[in-house]
Coordinates of C-alpha atoms and ligand atoms in Angstrom, one line a residue:
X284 CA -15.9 -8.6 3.1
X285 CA -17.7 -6.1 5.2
X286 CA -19.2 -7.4 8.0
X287 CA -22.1 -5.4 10.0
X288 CA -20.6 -4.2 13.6
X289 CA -23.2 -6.1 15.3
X290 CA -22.8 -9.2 13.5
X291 CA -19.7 -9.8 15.5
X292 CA -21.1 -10.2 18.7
X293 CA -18.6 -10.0 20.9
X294 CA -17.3 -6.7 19.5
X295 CA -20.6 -4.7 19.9
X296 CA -19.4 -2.3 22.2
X297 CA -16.1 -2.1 21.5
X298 CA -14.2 1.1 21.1
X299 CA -11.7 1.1 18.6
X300 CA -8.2 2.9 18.8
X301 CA -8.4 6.2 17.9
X302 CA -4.8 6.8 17.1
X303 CA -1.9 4.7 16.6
X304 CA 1.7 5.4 18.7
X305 CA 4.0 6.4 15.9
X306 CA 6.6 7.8 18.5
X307 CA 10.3 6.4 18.4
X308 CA 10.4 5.0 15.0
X309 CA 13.0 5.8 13.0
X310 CA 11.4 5.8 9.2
X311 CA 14.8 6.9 7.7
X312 CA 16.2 3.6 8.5
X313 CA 12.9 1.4 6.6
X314 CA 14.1 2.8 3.4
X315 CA 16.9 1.9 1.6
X316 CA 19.7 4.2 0.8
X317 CA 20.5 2.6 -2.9
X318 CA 17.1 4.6 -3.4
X319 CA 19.0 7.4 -4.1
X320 CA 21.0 6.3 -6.7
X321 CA 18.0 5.3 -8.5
X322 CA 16.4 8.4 -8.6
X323 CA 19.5 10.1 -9.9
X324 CA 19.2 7.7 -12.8
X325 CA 15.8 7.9 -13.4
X326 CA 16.1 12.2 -13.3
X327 CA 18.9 11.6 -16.1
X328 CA 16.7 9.6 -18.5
X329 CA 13.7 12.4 -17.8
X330 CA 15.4 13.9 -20.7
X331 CA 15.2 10.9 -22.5
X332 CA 11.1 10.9 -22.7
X333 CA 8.5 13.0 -23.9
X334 CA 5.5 11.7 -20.9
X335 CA 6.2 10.2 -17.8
X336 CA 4.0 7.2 -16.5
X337 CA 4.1 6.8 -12.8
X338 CA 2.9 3.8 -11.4
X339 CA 1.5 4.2 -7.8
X340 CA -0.4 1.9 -5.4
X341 CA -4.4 2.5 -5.6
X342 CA -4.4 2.0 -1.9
X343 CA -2.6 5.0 -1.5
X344 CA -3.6 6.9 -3.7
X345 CA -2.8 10.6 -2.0
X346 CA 0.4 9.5 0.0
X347 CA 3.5 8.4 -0.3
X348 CA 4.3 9.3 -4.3
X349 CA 7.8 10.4 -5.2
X350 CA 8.1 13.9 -4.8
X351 CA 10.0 14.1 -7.9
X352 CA 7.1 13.2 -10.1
X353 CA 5.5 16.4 -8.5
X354 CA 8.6 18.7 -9.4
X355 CA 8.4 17.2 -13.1
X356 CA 4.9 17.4 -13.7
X357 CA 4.7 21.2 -15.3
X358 CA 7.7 20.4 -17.5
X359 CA 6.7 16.9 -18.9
X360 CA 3.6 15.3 -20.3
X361 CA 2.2 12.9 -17.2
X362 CA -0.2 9.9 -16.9
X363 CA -0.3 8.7 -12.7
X364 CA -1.4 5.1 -13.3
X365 CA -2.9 3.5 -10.0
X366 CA -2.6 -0.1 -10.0
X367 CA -3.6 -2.9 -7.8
X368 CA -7.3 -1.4 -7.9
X369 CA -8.3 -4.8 -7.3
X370 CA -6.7 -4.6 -3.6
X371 CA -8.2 -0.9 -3.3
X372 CA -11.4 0.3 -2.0
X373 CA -12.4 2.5 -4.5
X374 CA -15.9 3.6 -3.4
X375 CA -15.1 7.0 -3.0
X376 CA -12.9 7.1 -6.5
X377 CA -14.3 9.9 -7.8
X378 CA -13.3 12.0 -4.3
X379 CA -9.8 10.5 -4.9
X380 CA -10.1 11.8 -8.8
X381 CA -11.2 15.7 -7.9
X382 CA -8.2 15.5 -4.9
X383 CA -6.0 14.5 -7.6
X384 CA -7.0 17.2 -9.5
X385 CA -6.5 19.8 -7.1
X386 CA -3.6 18.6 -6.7
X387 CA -2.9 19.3 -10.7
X388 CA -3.0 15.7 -11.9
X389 CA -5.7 15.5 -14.6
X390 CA -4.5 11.9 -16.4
X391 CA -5.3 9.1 -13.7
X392 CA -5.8 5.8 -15.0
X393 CA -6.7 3.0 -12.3
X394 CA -5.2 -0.5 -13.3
X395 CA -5.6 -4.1 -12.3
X396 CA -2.8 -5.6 -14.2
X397 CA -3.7 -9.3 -12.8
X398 CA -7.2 -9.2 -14.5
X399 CA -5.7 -6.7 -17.6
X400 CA -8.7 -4.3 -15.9
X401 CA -8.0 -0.7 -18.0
X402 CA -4.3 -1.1 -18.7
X403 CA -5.8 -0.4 -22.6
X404 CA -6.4 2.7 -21.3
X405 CA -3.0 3.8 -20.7
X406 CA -1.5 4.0 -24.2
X407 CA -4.3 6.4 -25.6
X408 CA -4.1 8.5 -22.3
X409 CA -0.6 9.1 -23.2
X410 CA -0.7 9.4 -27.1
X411 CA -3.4 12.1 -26.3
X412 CA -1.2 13.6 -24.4
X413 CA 2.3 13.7 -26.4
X414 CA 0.6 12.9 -29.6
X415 CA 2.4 10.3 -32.0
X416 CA 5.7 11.8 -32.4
X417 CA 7.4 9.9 -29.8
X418 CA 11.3 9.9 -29.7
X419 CA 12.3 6.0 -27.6
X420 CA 15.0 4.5 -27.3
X421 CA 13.8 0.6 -26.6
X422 CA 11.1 -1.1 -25.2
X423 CA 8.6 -0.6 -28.1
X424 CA 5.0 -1.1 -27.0
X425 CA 2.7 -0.3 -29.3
X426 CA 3.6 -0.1 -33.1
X427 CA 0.5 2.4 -34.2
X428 CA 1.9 5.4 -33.3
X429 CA 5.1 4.3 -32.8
X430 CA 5.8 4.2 -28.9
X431 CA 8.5 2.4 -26.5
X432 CA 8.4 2.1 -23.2
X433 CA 11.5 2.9 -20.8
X434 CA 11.2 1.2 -17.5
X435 CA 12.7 1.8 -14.5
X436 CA 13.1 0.2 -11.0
X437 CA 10.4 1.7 -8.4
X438 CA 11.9 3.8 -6.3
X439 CA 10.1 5.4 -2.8
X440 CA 10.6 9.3 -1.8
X441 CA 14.8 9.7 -0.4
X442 CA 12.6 11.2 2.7
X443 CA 9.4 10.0 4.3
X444 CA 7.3 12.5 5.3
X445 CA 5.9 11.0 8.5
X446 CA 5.9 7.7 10.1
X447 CA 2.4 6.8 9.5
X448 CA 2.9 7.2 6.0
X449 CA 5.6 5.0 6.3
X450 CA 3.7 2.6 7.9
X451 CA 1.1 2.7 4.9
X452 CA 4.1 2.2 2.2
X453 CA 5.4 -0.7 4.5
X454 CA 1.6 -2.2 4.0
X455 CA 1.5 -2.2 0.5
X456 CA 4.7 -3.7 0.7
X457 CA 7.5 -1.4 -0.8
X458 CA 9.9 -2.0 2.0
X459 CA 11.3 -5.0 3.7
X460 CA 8.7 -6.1 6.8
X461 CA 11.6 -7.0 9.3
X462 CA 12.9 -3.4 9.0
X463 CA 10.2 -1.8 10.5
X464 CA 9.0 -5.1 12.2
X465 CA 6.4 -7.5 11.1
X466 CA 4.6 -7.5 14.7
X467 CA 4.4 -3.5 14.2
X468 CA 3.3 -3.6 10.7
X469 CA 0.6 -6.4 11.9
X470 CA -0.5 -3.8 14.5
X471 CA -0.7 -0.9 12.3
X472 CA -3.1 -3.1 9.8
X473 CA -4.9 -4.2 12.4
X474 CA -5.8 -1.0 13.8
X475 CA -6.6 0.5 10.3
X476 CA -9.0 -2.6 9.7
X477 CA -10.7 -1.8 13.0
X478 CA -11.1 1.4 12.3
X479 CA -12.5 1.1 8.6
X480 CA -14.5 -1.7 10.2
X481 CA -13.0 -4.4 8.1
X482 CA -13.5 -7.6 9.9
X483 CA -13.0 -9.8 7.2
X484 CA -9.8 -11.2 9.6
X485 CA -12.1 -12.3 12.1
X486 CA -14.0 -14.8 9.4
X487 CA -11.1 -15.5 7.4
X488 CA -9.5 -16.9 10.9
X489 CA -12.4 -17.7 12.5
X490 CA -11.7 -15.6 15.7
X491 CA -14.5 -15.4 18.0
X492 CA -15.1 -11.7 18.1
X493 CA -13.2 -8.6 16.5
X494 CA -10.4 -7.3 19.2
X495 CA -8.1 -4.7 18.9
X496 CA -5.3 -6.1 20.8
X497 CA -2.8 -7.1 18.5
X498 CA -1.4 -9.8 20.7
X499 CA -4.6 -11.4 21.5
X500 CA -5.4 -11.5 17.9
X501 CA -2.0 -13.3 16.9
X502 CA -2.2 -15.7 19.6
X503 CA -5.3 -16.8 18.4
X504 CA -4.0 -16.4 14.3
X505 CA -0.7 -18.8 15.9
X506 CA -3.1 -21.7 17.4
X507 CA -5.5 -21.4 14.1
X508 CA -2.4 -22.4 12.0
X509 CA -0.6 -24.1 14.0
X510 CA 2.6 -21.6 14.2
X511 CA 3.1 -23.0 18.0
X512 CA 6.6 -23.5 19.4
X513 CA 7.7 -25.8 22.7
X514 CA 9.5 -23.5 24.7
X515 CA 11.7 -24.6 27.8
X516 CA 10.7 -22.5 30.5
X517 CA 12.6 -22.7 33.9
X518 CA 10.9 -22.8 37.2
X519 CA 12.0 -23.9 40.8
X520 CA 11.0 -27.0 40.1
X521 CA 12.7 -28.1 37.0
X522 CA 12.3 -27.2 33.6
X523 CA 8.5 -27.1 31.5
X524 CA 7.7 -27.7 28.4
X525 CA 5.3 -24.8 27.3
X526 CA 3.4 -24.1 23.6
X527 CA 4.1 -20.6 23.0
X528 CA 2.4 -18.8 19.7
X529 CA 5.0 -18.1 16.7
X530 CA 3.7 -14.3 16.7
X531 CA 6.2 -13.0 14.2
X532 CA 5.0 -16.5 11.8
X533 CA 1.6 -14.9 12.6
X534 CA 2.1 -11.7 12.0
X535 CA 3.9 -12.9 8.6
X536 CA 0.5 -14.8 7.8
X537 CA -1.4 -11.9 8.7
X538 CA 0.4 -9.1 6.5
X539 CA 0.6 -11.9 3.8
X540 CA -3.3 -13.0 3.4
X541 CA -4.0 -8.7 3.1
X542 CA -1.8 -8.2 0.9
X543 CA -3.2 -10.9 -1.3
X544 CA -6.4 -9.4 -0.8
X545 CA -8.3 -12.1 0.9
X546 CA -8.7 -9.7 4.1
X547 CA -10.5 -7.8 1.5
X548 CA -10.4 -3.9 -0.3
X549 CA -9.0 -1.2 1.8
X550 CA -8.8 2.7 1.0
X551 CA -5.3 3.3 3.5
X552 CA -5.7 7.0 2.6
X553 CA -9.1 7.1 3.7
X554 CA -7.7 9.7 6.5
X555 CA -6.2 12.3 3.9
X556 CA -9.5 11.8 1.8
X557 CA -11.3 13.2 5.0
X558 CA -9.3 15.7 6.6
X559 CA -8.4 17.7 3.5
X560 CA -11.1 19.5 1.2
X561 CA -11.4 18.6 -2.0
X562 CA -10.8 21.7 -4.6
X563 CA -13.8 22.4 -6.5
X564 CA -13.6 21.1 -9.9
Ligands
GTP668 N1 -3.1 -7.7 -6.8 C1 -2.4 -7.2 -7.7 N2 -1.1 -7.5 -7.8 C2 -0.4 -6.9 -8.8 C3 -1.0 -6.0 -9.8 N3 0.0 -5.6 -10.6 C4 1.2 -6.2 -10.2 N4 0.9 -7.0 -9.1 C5 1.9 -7.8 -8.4 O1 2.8 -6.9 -7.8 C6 4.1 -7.5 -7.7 C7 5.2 -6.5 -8.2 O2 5.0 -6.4 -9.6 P1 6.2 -5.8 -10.5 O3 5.7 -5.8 -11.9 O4 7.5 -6.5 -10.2 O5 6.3 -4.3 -9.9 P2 7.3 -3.2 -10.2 O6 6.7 -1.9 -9.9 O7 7.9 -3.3 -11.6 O8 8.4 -3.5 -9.1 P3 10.0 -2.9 -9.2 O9 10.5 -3.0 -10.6 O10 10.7 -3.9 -8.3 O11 9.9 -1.6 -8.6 C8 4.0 -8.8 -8.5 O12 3.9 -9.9 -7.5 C9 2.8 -8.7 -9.3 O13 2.1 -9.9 -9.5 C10 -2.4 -5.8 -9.7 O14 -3.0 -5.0 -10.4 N5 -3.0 -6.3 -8.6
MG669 MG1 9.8 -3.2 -12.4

């Protein structure tokens, strides 16, 4: 889904954003305060298990996990399964696997579970782990050893540590798009696919050159699909019909076609992979 720079023509030349203006958003209000509550039920039934599997987002792999796994993680068996690898660009995996590791997580398991892609992995991971003298409840999952699972809903972090990790958790989806604005949202994937030089969106709408300007780009995303409104505009000289692009339809289409991978893989953590060292194995 790469595309070479100069390939695009038009945007030889062009200098990306270097940063993206996270002032004057308020991330408390994207997430949900029923979170809460969920977390307070899912630290009860801690007692209830003998490993814990949390299920992250491979496209954010180093951000955005519940902090509450971390606190957990000396006093319970762990397994940190990262799914939707198929979305993820994983080229630097084994990068993401030693930061992991600094980080004290040695039991990562990447997952597709559209494809079934290594989810067979995840039951010997944890019987190596807790052996076969599991104590569940319900849920059984696999008969040989004996071994339920306990679900629970997701839940995100009560606090987000910074708005553009916010903005990453709102790109993979985890909160609702209106709350932090789908035309925002749009902008923030746009600038990370310029900057990770992603240009599938430019062939997948069949834009004329890679741009950076988020309006420009839904304009042109609105006439490709036809998400045009008339609009009644008064002048001094009566009323006029005008088209105007549906930008928020666009912007909907737009966040909608990456998700579903057809804008293609994307590492959103690509940043924290850079800036931090990795800890020698
Ligand atoms: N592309 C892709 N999509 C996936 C994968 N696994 C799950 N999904 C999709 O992700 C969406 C959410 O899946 P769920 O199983 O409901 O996720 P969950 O973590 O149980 O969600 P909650 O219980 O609401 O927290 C569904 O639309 C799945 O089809 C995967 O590996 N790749
Ligand atoms: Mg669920």
């Amino acid at each position: 889904m790469r595309l070479a720079f100069r390939a695009l023509g038009g945007a030889a030349g062009v200098a990306w954003r270097e940063s993206f203006p996270l002032g004057g958003r308020d991330v408390a209000r994207w997430f949900p305060g029923h979170m809460a509550k969920g977390l307070k039920k899912m630290q009860s039934s801690l007692k209830l298990v003998d490993c814990i599997i949390e299920v992250h987002d491979a496209r954010i792999p180093l951000s955005g996990r519940n902090p509450l796994f971390q606190e957990t993680l000396g006093l319970k068996p762990h397994v940190l399964v990262l799914n939707k690898m198929d979305l993820a660009d994983l080229k630097e995996q084994q990068k993401i696997i030693q930061h992991l590791e600094g980080e004290g997580l040695k039991n990562v398991v990447f997952t597709n579970c559209l494809q079934g892609e290594n989810v067979k992995q995840i039951i010997p991971t944890v019987t190596g782990l807790v052996g076969s003298s599991c104590r569940y409840h319900r849920g059984e999952v696999c008969e040989r050893p004996l071994m339920f699972l306990l679900d629970t809903p997701g839940v995100l972090a009560p606090r987000i540590e910074s708005v553009e990790m916010g903005l990453k958790l709102a790109l993979c989806g985890t909160v609702l798009d209106h709350l932090v604005g789908e035309e925002t949202l749009a902008d923030y994937l746009l600038y990370t696919l310029n900057r990770h030089q992603l240009f599938g969106y430019v062939r997948h709408y069949g834009l004329g050159g890679a741009c950076d300007d988020i309006a420009s780009v839904l304009k042109q995303v609105a006439v490709r699909l036809g998400k045009t409104q008339k609009v009644k505009v008064l002048t001094g000289t009566g009323d006029v019909n005008v088209i105007q692009p549906n930008y928020p339809a666009a912007a909907r289409d737009f966040l909608q076609t990456f998700r579903r991978g057809l804008l293609g893989p994307v590492m959103l953590d690509r940043d924290v992979l850079q800036r931090s060292p990795v800890a020698e194995p």
